[in-house]
Amino acid sequence: MEIEALREEFMGREYSQFSVLVEKGRIAQFAKSIGSENPLHFDDTVAKQGGYRDIPAPPTFAFTITLDAGQSFNVLEDMGVEKTKAVHGEQGFTYLGDICAGDVITGQQRITDLYDKKNGALIFVVTETLLENQSGDAVANLHSVIVIRNG
Amino acid sequence: MPDNVKFADLDVGATIPAFSKGPITRTQLALFAGASGDHNPIHLDDEEARAGGLPGVIVHGMLMMAVLGQMLTAWVPQSRIRKFSNRFASMAVPGDTINCAGKVVGKRQENGENLVDLEIKAENQKGKILLSGAATVAVD
């Protein structure tokens, strides 16, 4: 893959809008898998006492919402890249609101940059995804960098 | 619940309470694959991982980041986190422990909020950097 050709084809590409329901059981399963024992993620009474509308998802769960929508792997499929050739280079979150159980989160992923390093041996794909809840409030912006071993 | 952290009590250079999880097991990678939706075989299947040029299965970057995030939520309520980012500096493998640390690198007021900028990192048990990142939290 040549970086100039990739930039020509993929720069600014927007994927179709997705919509994901945030399930309470999934939040609990996720929290358990990261070793969290924070009752906020397991008990709605604790969550409501803590000022949340419902059980809040852990901070990095926002990325899981985009995975459920097939977002990271969409880009790889589009470029014809095997999953095993790709690693996650960077991840950033800007939090604008809470993501809670019962929320329906919509978003759209956009490729904002493509560049290479090591004479094209590594290709970096940068995407941004703004997540909004069912009320139309922005809740998080995700900045992701995927690194592809080229060849 | 996290203690009430005060803006006035935080000086640039101050460290936040360290946080650690591990050793990470293959079982945890399988549970995280299911719970997070990242089913990439490089985290589950040694053979597939080796076919991709890796020494064997590696820990999900987002599992390490979730551990780093727990350092923040153990310190301030989750709703106080404004920004959280990291670079995945090196790979962790099953058996590794993830040790997280953070320090205050800036203080500012913006839109009526007291914001504290942090430099954060995660290392394995040998002191190798796994994640290097930054976070911004709002405090009283």
Short mmCIF file of C-alpha atoms in Angstrom, two decimals:
data_model
loop_
_atom_site.label_atom_id
_atom_site.label_comp_id
_atom_site.label_asym_id
_atom_site.label_seq_id
_atom_site.Cartn_x
_atom_site.Cartn_y
_atom_site.Cartn_z
CA MET A 1 0.00 0.00 0.00
CA GLU A 2 1.33 3.41 -1.00
CA ILE A 3 0.56 6.26 1.38
CA GLU A 4 -0.25 8.77 -1.39
CA ALA A 5 -2.79 6.41 -2.96
CA LEU A 6 -4.29 5.65 0.46
CA ARG A 7 -4.62 9.35 1.27
CA GLU A 8 -6.25 9.98 -2.09
CA GLU A 9 -8.79 7.22 -1.53
CA PHE A 10 -9.51 7.34 2.19
CA MET A 11 -8.83 10.86 3.55
CA GLY A 12 -12.05 12.36 4.91
CA ARG A 13 -14.04 9.17 4.35
CA GLU A 14 -17.14 9.05 6.54
CA TYR A 15 -18.74 5.80 7.55
CA SER A 16 -22.49 5.47 7.87
CA GLN A 17 -24.14 6.51 11.10
CA PHE A 18 -24.52 3.77 13.67
CA SER A 19 -26.76 3.35 16.68
CA VAL A 20 -26.01 1.15 19.72
CA LEU A 21 -28.16 0.42 22.77
CA VAL A 22 -26.09 0.45 25.98
CA GLU A 23 -27.22 -2.55 28.01
CA LYS A 24 -26.92 -2.75 31.79
CA GLY A 25 -25.71 -6.38 31.69
CA ARG A 26 -23.03 -5.50 29.16
CA ILE A 27 -21.72 -2.68 31.36
CA ALA A 28 -21.49 -5.11 34.31
CA GLN A 29 -19.74 -7.72 32.15
CA PHE A 30 -17.28 -5.10 30.84
CA ALA A 31 -16.60 -3.72 34.34
CA LYS A 32 -15.98 -7.24 35.64
CA SER A 33 -13.60 -8.05 32.77
CA ILE A 34 -11.41 -5.00 33.54
CA GLY A 35 -11.23 -6.05 37.21
CA SER A 36 -13.44 -3.23 38.47
CA GLU A 37 -15.35 -3.73 41.68
CA ASN A 38 -16.83 -0.23 41.61
CA PRO A 39 -20.50 -0.66 42.68
CA LEU A 40 -21.46 2.23 40.36
CA HIS A 41 -21.30 -0.21 37.43
CA PHE A 42 -23.31 -2.96 39.11
CA ASP A 43 -25.94 -1.33 41.33
CA ASP A 44 -28.47 1.26 40.09
CA THR A 45 -29.15 2.52 43.62
CA VAL A 46 -25.47 3.39 44.08
CA ALA A 47 -25.40 4.97 40.61
CA LYS A 48 -28.43 7.15 41.33
CA GLN A 49 -27.02 8.16 44.73
CA GLY A 50 -23.85 9.16 42.86
CA GLY A 51 -25.89 11.57 40.71
CA TYR A 52 -26.09 9.44 37.55
CA ARG A 53 -29.34 8.91 35.58
CA ASP A 54 -28.63 5.18 35.57
CA ILE A 55 -25.61 2.87 35.79
CA PRO A 56 -22.70 4.70 34.09
CA ALA A 57 -20.41 2.87 31.68
CA PRO A 58 -16.68 2.91 32.61
CA PRO A 59 -14.73 5.66 30.76
CA THR A 60 -13.23 3.42 28.07
CA PHE A 61 -16.57 1.70 27.32
CA ALA A 62 -17.17 4.41 24.70
CA PHE A 63 -14.64 2.58 22.50
CA THR A 64 -16.61 -0.66 22.90
CA ILE A 65 -19.69 1.12 21.53
CA THR A 66 -17.73 1.87 18.35
CA LEU A 67 -16.45 -1.72 18.21
CA ASP A 68 -20.02 -3.03 18.48
CA ALA A 69 -20.83 -0.83 15.52
CA GLY A 70 -17.96 -2.49 13.61
CA GLN A 71 -16.06 0.77 13.32
CA SER A 72 -12.35 -0.05 13.77
CA PHE A 73 -12.55 -3.17 11.71
CA ASN A 74 -14.58 -1.42 8.97
CA VAL A 75 -11.56 0.67 8.14
CA LEU A 76 -9.30 -2.40 7.94
CA GLU A 77 -11.74 -4.29 5.75
CA ASP A 78 -12.05 -1.27 3.51
CA MET A 79 -8.29 -1.21 3.03
CA GLY A 80 -8.10 -4.99 2.63
CA VAL A 81 -5.90 -5.36 5.71
CA GLU A 82 -5.85 -8.51 7.89
CA LYS A 83 -6.81 -7.83 11.52
CA THR A 84 -3.57 -9.47 12.67
CA LYS A 85 -1.55 -6.81 10.77
CA ALA A 86 -3.07 -3.97 12.78
CA VAL A 87 -2.48 -2.66 16.28
CA HIS A 88 -4.00 0.18 18.23
CA GLY A 89 -1.50 3.05 18.29
CA GLU A 90 -3.29 5.73 20.31
CA GLN A 91 -6.68 6.30 21.84
CA GLY A 92 -8.17 9.49 23.20
CA PHE A 93 -11.51 10.42 24.72
CA THR A 94 -13.03 13.83 25.31
CA TYR A 95 -15.97 13.42 27.68
CA LEU A 96 -18.93 15.72 27.15
CA GLY A 97 -21.57 13.84 29.16
CA ASP A 98 -22.33 10.51 30.84
CA ILE A 99 -23.05 7.29 28.96
CA CYS A 100 -25.53 5.28 31.03
CA ALA A 101 -27.42 1.98 30.83
CA GLY A 102 -30.46 2.36 28.59
CA ASP A 103 -28.89 5.06 26.41
CA VAL A 104 -29.08 4.74 22.66
CA ILE A 105 -25.78 6.11 21.35
CA THR A 106 -25.37 7.22 17.76
CA GLY A 107 -22.14 8.10 16.05
CA GLN A 108 -20.28 8.39 12.81
CA GLN A 109 -16.63 7.62 12.22
CA ARG A 110 -14.51 9.77 9.95
CA ILE A 111 -10.94 9.24 8.73
CA THR A 112 -9.14 12.49 9.52
CA ASP A 113 -5.52 11.63 8.71
CA LEU A 114 -3.31 8.98 7.12
CA TYR A 115 0.47 8.98 7.28
CA ASP A 116 3.38 6.56 7.18
CA LYS A 117 6.61 6.04 9.10
CA LYS A 118 9.74 3.94 8.51
CA ASN A 119 9.62 4.42 4.72
CA GLY A 120 6.09 3.12 4.46
CA ALA A 121 6.59 0.05 6.67
CA LEU A 122 3.99 1.43 9.09
CA ILE A 123 0.75 3.12 8.04
CA PHE A 124 -1.12 5.25 10.59
CA VAL A 125 -4.88 5.75 10.20
CA VAL A 126 -6.45 8.47 12.37
CA THR A 127 -10.20 8.56 12.97
CA GLU A 128 -12.59 10.75 14.96
CA THR A 129 -16.01 9.62 16.17
CA LEU A 130 -18.50 11.89 17.93
CA LEU A 131 -21.03 10.03 20.08
CA GLU A 132 -24.46 11.47 20.89
CA ASN A 133 -27.22 10.12 23.12
CA GLN A 134 -30.93 9.69 22.42
CA SER A 135 -31.58 13.34 23.40
CA GLY A 136 -29.10 14.59 20.82
CA ASP A 137 -26.55 15.58 23.46
CA ALA A 138 -22.89 14.96 22.58
CA VAL A 139 -21.44 12.58 25.19
CA ALA A 140 -17.95 11.76 23.93
CA ASN A 141 -15.52 12.35 21.11
CA LEU A 142 -13.13 9.52 20.28
CA HIS A 143 -9.75 9.99 18.63
CA SER A 144 -8.19 6.71 17.46
CA VAL A 145 -4.93 5.86 15.72
CA ILE A 146 -4.61 2.42 14.15
CA VAL A 147 -1.14 1.27 13.04
CA ILE A 148 -0.88 -1.16 10.13
CA ARG A 149 2.25 -3.20 9.44
CA ASN A 150 2.50 -2.74 5.69
CA GLY A 151 3.50 -5.80 3.68
CA MET B 1 -16.24 6.45 46.55
CA PRO B 2 -13.22 8.61 45.70
CA ASP B 3 -12.12 11.21 48.21
CA ASN B 4 -13.00 14.82 47.63
CA VAL B 5 -9.96 16.17 45.78
CA LYS B 6 -9.46 19.95 46.10
CA PHE B 7 -7.92 22.23 43.46
CA ALA B 8 -6.14 24.33 46.10
CA ASP B 9 -4.44 21.24 47.56
CA LEU B 10 -2.95 20.08 44.26
CA ASP B 11 0.43 21.46 43.25
CA VAL B 12 2.16 20.95 39.93
CA GLY B 13 4.45 17.95 40.39
CA ALA B 14 2.17 16.25 42.94
CA THR B 15 1.53 12.56 42.31
CA ILE B 16 -1.89 10.94 42.39
CA PRO B 17 -2.46 7.58 44.13
CA ALA B 18 -0.87 4.75 42.13
CA PHE B 19 -3.02 1.86 40.89
CA SER B 20 -2.15 -1.67 39.85
CA LYS B 21 -3.83 -4.75 38.35
CA GLY B 22 -2.41 -8.12 37.54
CA PRO B 23 -0.95 -10.46 36.67
CA ILE B 24 -3.18 -10.43 33.59
CA THR B 25 -4.37 -13.95 32.71
CA ARG B 26 -5.43 -15.52 29.41
CA THR B 27 -8.86 -16.02 30.97
CA GLN B 28 -9.13 -12.27 31.51
CA LEU B 29 -8.20 -11.67 27.85
CA ALA B 30 -11.01 -14.02 26.79
CA LEU B 31 -13.50 -12.30 29.12
CA PHE B 32 -12.40 -8.86 27.92
CA ALA B 33 -12.64 -9.95 24.27
CA GLY B 34 -16.26 -10.93 24.85
CA ALA B 35 -17.18 -7.95 27.00
CA SER B 36 -15.39 -5.31 24.92
CA GLY B 37 -16.29 -6.65 21.49
CA ASP B 38 -12.63 -6.85 20.40
CA HIS B 39 -12.41 -10.38 19.04
CA ASN B 40 -9.10 -9.89 17.24
CA PRO B 41 -7.42 -13.36 17.41
CA ILE B 42 -4.06 -11.77 18.35
CA HIS B 43 -5.48 -11.64 21.90
CA LEU B 44 -6.88 -15.16 21.96
CA ASP B 45 -4.96 -17.55 19.74
CA ASP B 46 -1.15 -17.99 19.86
CA GLU B 47 -1.03 -19.51 16.40
CA GLU B 48 -2.92 -16.61 14.82
CA ALA B 49 -0.85 -14.12 16.80
CA ARG B 50 2.38 -15.70 15.50
CA ALA B 51 1.00 -15.69 11.95
CA GLY B 52 0.60 -11.92 12.42
CA GLY B 53 4.28 -11.60 13.38
CA LEU B 54 3.80 -11.48 17.16
CA PRO B 55 5.53 -13.76 19.69
CA GLY B 56 2.15 -15.03 20.94
CA VAL B 57 -1.08 -13.53 22.27
CA ILE B 58 -0.84 -9.98 23.56
CA VAL B 59 -2.99 -8.05 26.03
CA HIS B 60 -5.66 -5.81 24.46
CA GLY B 61 -4.44 -2.22 24.44
CA MET B 62 -7.90 -1.17 25.58
CA LEU B 63 -7.71 -3.52 28.59
CA MET B 64 -4.51 -1.76 29.68
CA MET B 65 -6.19 1.60 29.09
CA ALA B 66 -9.19 0.47 31.16
CA VAL B 67 -6.78 -0.28 34.04
CA LEU B 68 -5.21 3.18 33.65
CA GLY B 69 -8.74 4.65 33.67
CA GLN B 70 -9.43 2.91 36.99
CA MET B 71 -6.53 4.85 38.50
CA LEU B 72 -8.43 8.03 37.57
CA THR B 73 -11.84 6.83 38.80
CA ALA B 74 -10.32 5.63 42.07
CA TRP B 75 -9.09 9.22 42.54
CA VAL B 76 -11.98 11.41 41.33
CA PRO B 77 -15.61 10.62 40.43
CA GLN B 78 -15.84 9.43 36.83
CA SER B 79 -18.08 12.36 35.82
CA ARG B 80 -15.13 14.70 36.59
CA ILE B 81 -12.93 13.28 33.82
CA ARG B 82 -12.86 15.69 30.88
CA LYS B 83 -10.12 14.15 28.71
CA PHE B 84 -8.25 10.86 28.80
CA SER B 85 -5.80 9.66 26.17
CA ASN B 86 -2.77 7.45 25.76
CA ARG B 87 -0.30 6.10 23.28
CA PHE B 88 0.14 2.32 23.30
CA ALA B 89 3.91 2.32 23.77
CA SER B 90 4.60 -1.39 24.05
CA MET B 91 2.78 -4.67 24.25
CA ALA B 92 1.94 -6.60 27.40
CA VAL B 93 1.61 -10.37 27.52
CA PRO B 94 -0.27 -12.74 29.85
CA GLY B 95 1.52 -12.80 33.21
CA ASP B 96 2.34 -9.10 33.13
CA THR B 97 1.19 -6.73 35.87
CA ILE B 98 0.01 -3.23 34.92
CA ASN B 99 1.30 -0.57 37.30
CA CYS B 100 -0.19 2.90 36.82
CA ALA B 101 1.04 6.28 38.00
CA GLY B 102 0.19 9.91 37.40
CA LYS B 103 1.30 13.40 38.30
CA VAL B 104 -0.06 16.92 38.04
CA VAL B 105 1.55 18.88 35.21
CA GLY B 106 -0.80 21.87 35.02
CA LYS B 107 -3.66 23.72 36.70
CA ARG B 108 -6.04 26.14 35.00
CA GLN B 109 -9.56 27.55 35.10
CA GLU B 110 -11.78 27.25 32.06
CA ASN B 111 -15.55 27.79 31.63
CA GLY B 112 -15.90 28.18 35.39
CA GLU B 113 -14.21 24.86 36.09
CA ASN B 114 -10.99 24.11 37.98
CA LEU B 115 -9.06 21.87 35.63
CA VAL B 116 -6.06 19.75 36.53
CA ASP B 117 -3.86 18.33 33.75
CA LEU B 118 -2.13 15.06 34.46
CA GLU B 119 0.65 13.09 32.86
CA ILE B 120 -0.20 9.41 33.28
CA LYS B 121 1.52 6.15 32.47
CA ALA B 122 1.37 2.40 32.86
CA GLU B 123 4.40 0.14 33.19
CA ASN B 124 4.82 -3.61 33.45
CA GLN B 125 6.47 -5.29 36.45
CA LYS B 126 9.91 -4.72 34.88
CA GLY B 127 9.35 -0.96 34.55
CA LYS B 128 8.81 -1.07 30.78
CA ILE B 129 6.42 1.66 29.61
CA LEU B 130 3.18 0.17 28.25
CA LEU B 131 1.08 3.34 28.03
CA SER B 132 2.00 6.99 28.11
CA GLY B 133 -0.80 9.45 28.22
CA ALA B 134 -2.57 12.50 29.56
CA ALA B 135 -5.79 13.29 31.37
CA THR B 136 -7.70 16.38 32.40
CA VAL B 137 -10.05 16.30 35.38
CA ALA B 138 -12.31 18.95 36.92
CA VAL B 139 -12.07 19.32 40.70
CA ASP B 140 -13.70 21.50 43.37
#
